[in-house]
mmCIF file of C-alpha atoms in Angstrom:
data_model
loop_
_atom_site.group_PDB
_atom_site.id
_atom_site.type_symbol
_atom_site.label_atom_id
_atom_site.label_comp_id
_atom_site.label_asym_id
_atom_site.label_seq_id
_atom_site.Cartn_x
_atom_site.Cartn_y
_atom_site.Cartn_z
ATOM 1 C CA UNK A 1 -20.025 -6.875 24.505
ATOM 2 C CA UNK A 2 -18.756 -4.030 26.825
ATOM 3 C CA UNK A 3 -18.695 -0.532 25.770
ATOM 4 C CA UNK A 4 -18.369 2.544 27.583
ATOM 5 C CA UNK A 5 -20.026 6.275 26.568
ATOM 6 C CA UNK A 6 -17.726 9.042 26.172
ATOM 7 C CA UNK A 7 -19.686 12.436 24.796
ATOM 8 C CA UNK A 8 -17.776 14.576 22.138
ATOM 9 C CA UNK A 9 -19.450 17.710 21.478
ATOM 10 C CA UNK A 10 -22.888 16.122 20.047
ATOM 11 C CA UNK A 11 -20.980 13.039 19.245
ATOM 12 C CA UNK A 12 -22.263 9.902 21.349
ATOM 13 C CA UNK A 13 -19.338 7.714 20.631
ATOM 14 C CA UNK A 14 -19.194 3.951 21.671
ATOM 15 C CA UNK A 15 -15.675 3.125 22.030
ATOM 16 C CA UNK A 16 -14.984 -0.767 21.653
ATOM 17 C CA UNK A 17 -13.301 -2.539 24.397
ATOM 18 C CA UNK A 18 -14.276 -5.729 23.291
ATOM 19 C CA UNK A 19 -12.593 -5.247 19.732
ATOM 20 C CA UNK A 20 -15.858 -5.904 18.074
ATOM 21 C CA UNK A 21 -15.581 -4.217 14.473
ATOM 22 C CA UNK A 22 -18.036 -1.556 12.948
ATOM 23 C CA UNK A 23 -20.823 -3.704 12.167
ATOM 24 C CA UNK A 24 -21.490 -4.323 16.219
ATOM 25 C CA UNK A 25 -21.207 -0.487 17.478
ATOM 26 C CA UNK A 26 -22.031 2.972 16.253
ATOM 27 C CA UNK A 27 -22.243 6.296 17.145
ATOM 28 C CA UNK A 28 -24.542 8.817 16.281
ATOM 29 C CA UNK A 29 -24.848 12.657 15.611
ATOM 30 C CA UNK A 30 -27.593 14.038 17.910
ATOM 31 C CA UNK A 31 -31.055 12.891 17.010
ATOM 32 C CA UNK A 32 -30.505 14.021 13.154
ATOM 33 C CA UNK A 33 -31.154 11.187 10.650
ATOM 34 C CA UNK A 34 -28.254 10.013 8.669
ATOM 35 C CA UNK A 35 -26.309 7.369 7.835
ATOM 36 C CA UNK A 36 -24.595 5.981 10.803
ATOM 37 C CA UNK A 37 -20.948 6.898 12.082
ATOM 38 C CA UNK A 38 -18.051 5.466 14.481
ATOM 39 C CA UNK A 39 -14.784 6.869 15.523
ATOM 40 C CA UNK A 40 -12.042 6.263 13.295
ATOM 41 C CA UNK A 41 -9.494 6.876 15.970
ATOM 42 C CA UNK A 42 -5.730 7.862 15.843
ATOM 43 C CA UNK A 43 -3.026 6.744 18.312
ATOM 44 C CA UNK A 44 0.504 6.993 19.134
ATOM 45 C CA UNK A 45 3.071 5.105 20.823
ATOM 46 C CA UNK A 46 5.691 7.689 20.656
ATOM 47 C CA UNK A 47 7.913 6.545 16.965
ATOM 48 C CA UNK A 48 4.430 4.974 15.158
ATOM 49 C CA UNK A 49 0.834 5.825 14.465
ATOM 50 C CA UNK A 50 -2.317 3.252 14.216
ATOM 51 C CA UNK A 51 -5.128 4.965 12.480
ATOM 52 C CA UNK A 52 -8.749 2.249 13.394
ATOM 53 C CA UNK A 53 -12.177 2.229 14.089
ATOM 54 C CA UNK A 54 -11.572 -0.685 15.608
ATOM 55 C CA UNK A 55 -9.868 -1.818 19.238
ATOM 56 C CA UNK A 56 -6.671 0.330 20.339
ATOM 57 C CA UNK A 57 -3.757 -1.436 19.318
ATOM 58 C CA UNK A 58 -1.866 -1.845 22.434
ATOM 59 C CA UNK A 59 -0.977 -0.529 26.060
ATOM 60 C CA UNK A 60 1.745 1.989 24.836
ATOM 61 C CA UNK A 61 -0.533 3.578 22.260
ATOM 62 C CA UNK A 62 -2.462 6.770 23.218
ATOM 63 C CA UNK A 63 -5.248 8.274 21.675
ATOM 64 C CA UNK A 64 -4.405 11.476 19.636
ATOM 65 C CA UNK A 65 -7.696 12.200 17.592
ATOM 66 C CA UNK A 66 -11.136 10.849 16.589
ATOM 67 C CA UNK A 67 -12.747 11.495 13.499
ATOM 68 C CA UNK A 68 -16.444 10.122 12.407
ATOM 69 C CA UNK A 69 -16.697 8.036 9.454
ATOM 70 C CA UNK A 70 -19.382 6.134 8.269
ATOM 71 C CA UNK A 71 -20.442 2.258 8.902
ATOM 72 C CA UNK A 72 -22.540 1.698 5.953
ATOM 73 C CA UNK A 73 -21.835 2.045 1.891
ATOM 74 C CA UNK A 74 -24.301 5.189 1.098
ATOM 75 C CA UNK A 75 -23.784 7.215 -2.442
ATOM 76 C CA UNK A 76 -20.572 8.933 -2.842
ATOM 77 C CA UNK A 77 -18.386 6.620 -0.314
ATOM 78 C CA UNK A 78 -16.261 4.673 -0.792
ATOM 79 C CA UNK A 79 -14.549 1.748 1.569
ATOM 80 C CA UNK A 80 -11.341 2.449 3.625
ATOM 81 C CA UNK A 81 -9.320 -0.227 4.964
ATOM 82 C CA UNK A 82 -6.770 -0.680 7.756
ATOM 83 C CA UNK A 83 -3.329 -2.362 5.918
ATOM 84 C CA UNK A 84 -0.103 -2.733 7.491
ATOM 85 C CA UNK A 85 2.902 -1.652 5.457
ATOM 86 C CA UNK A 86 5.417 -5.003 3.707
ATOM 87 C CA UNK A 87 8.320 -2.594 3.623
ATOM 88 C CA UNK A 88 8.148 -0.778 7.009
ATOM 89 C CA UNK A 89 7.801 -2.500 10.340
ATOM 90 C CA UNK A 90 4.909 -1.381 12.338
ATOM 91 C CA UNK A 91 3.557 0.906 9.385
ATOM 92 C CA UNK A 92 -0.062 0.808 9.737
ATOM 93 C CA UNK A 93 -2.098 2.662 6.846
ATOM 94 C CA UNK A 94 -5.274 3.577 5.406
ATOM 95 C CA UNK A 95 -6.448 2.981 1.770
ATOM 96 C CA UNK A 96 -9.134 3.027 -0.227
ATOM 97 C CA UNK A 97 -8.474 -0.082 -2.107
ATOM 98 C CA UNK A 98 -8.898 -3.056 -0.734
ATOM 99 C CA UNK A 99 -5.628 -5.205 -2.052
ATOM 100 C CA UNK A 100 -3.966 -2.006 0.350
ATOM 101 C CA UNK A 101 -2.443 -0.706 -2.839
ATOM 102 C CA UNK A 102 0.300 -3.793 -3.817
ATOM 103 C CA UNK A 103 -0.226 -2.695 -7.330
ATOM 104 C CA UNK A 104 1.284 0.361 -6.922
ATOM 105 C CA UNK A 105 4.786 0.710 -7.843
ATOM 106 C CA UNK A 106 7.560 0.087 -4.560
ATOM 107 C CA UNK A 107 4.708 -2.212 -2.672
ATOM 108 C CA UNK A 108 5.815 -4.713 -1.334
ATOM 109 C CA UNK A 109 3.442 -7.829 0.253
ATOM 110 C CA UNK A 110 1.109 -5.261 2.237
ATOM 111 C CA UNK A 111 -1.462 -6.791 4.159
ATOM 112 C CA UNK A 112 -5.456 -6.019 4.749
ATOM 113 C CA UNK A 113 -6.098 -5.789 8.537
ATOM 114 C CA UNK A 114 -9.739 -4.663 8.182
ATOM 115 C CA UNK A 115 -12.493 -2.418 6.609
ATOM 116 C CA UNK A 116 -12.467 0.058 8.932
ATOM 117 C CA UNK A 117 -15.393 1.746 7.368
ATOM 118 C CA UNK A 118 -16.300 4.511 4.304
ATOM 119 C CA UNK A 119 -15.461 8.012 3.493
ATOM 120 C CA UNK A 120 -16.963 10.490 1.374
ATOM 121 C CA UNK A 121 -15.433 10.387 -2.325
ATOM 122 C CA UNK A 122 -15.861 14.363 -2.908
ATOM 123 C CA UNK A 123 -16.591 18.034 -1.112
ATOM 124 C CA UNK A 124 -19.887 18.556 0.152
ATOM 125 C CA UNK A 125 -21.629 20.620 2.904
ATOM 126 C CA UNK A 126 -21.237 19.030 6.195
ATOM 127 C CA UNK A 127 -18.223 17.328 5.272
ATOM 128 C CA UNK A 128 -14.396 17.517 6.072
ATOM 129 C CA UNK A 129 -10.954 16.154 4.204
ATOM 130 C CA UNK A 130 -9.072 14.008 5.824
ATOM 131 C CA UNK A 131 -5.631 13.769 4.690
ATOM 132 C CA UNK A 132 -3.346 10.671 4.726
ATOM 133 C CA UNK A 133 -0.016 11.817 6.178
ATOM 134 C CA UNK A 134 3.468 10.172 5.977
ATOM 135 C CA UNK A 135 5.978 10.866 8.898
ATOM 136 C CA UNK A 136 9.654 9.751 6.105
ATOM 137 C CA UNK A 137 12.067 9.251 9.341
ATOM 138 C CA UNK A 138 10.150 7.179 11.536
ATOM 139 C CA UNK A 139 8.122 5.370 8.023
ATOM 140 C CA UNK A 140 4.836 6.106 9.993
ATOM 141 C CA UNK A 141 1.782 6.959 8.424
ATOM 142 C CA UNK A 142 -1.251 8.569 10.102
ATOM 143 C CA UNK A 143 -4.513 10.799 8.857
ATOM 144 C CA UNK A 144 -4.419 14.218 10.066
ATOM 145 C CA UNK A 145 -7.788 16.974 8.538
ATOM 146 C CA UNK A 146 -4.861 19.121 8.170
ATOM 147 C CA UNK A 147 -3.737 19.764 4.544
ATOM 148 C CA UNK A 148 0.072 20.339 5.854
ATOM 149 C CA UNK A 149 -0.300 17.194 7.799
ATOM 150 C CA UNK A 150 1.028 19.183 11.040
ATOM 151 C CA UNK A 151 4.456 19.606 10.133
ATOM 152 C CA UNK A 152 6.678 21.760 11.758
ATOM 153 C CA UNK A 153 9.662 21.918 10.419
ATOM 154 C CA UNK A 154 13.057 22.165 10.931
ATOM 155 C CA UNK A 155 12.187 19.686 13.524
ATOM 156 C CA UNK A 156 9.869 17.325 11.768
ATOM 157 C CA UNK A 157 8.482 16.951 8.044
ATOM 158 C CA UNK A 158 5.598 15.487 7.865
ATOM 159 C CA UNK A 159 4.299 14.572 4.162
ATOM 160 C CA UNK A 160 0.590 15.082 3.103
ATOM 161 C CA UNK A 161 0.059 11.987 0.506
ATOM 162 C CA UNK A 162 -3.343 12.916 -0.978
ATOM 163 C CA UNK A 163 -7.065 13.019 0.587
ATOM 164 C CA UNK A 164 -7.892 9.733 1.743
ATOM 165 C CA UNK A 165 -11.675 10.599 1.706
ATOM 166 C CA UNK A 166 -14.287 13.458 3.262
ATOM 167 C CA UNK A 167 -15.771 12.368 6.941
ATOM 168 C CA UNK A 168 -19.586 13.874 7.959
ATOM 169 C CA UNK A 169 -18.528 17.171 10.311
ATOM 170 C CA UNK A 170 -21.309 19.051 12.298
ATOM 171 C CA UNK A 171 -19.311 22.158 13.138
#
C-alpha cells in the first residue's frame, strides 16, 4: 500500500491513496498513548460534500477539513458510517446507525458505503462536537465542529441537524 505523510500540528496523518479503509492506516497524536485515530476528511466538488476516512471520492473533489476520529470501539464511542442518501443524488452522509437511518420517517432506500470509524457519545476533556450539517438547496450534507454549521446567510443557510459524535482534540 502507498501512503504519503502530511504533518498537522502534532497530527501524523497517513492519507490513503490506495483506498485501503481504517483498519490498514492510522494516525497518531504525538507519542501520547491512546486509542488510535485517522482523518475523517471533508471535500467539495463545488454543489456536494463527501465526508470519509476513507479514499477521496473523485478528481473534482477538494479537501476542505480533517478531523481525527477513532479506528477502534473504546468506552463511550460509538460507530459512524458513510451512507449515501435514496432521495438525493450524490448526498453522501454520516450516521451513527448502521441501517444509515431507513427507519426514520421520509427515508427512502439509503445505502451503507462504509464504517468510517467511531466518535465519542458525550463531552469530555480533550474532546470536540462535531456537528452534522445539511446544505437544503443543493440536498448536501457535510460535518462542520461549528454549532451554526457555517452559515452565512442571506446568501446560504446551512442547517445544523444534531451532534453526530465528539472527536479526540489536542488544542
Amino acid at each position: 500500500m502507498k501512503a504519503r505523510y502530511a504533518v498537522l500540528g502534532t497530527l501524523a496523518a497517513a492519507i490513503v491513496t490506495s483506498g485501503a479503509g481504517i483498519a490498514a492506516v492510522h494516525a497518531e497524536v504525538g507519542q501520547q498513548a491512546g486509542p488510535r485515530t485517522v482523518p475523517l476528511v471533508r471535500y467539495f466538488d463545488g454543489l456536494k460534500h463527501y465526508v470519509t476516512s476513507g479514499a477521496r471520492p473523485g478528481p473534482n473533489y477538494r479537501e476542505e477539513g480533517r478531523f481525527p476520529i477513532l479506528t477502534s470501539n473504546v468506552p463511550d464511542t460509538r460507530a459512524i458510517y458513510g451512507c449515501m442518501a435514496g432521495q438525493a443524488p450524490r448526498d453522501q452522509f454520516l450516521s451513527a446507525t448502521a441501517n444509515c437511518e431507513n427507519s426514520v420517517a421520509g427515508a427512502k432506500k439509503n445505502t451503507a458505503l462504509r464504517q468510517e470509524g467511531f466518535l465519542y457519545k458525550s463531552p469530555g476533556a480533550g474532546r470536540r462536537p462535531l456537528y452534522r450539517c445539511y446544505v437544503p438547496h443543493t440536498k448536501s450534507h457535510f460535518v462542520s465542529v461549528r454549532s451554526d454549521c457555517e452559515s452565512n446567510p442571506p446568501t446560504s443557510k446551512v442547517n445544523a441537524e444534531f451532534i453526530l459524535g465528539y472527536f479526540p482534540y489536542s488544542g
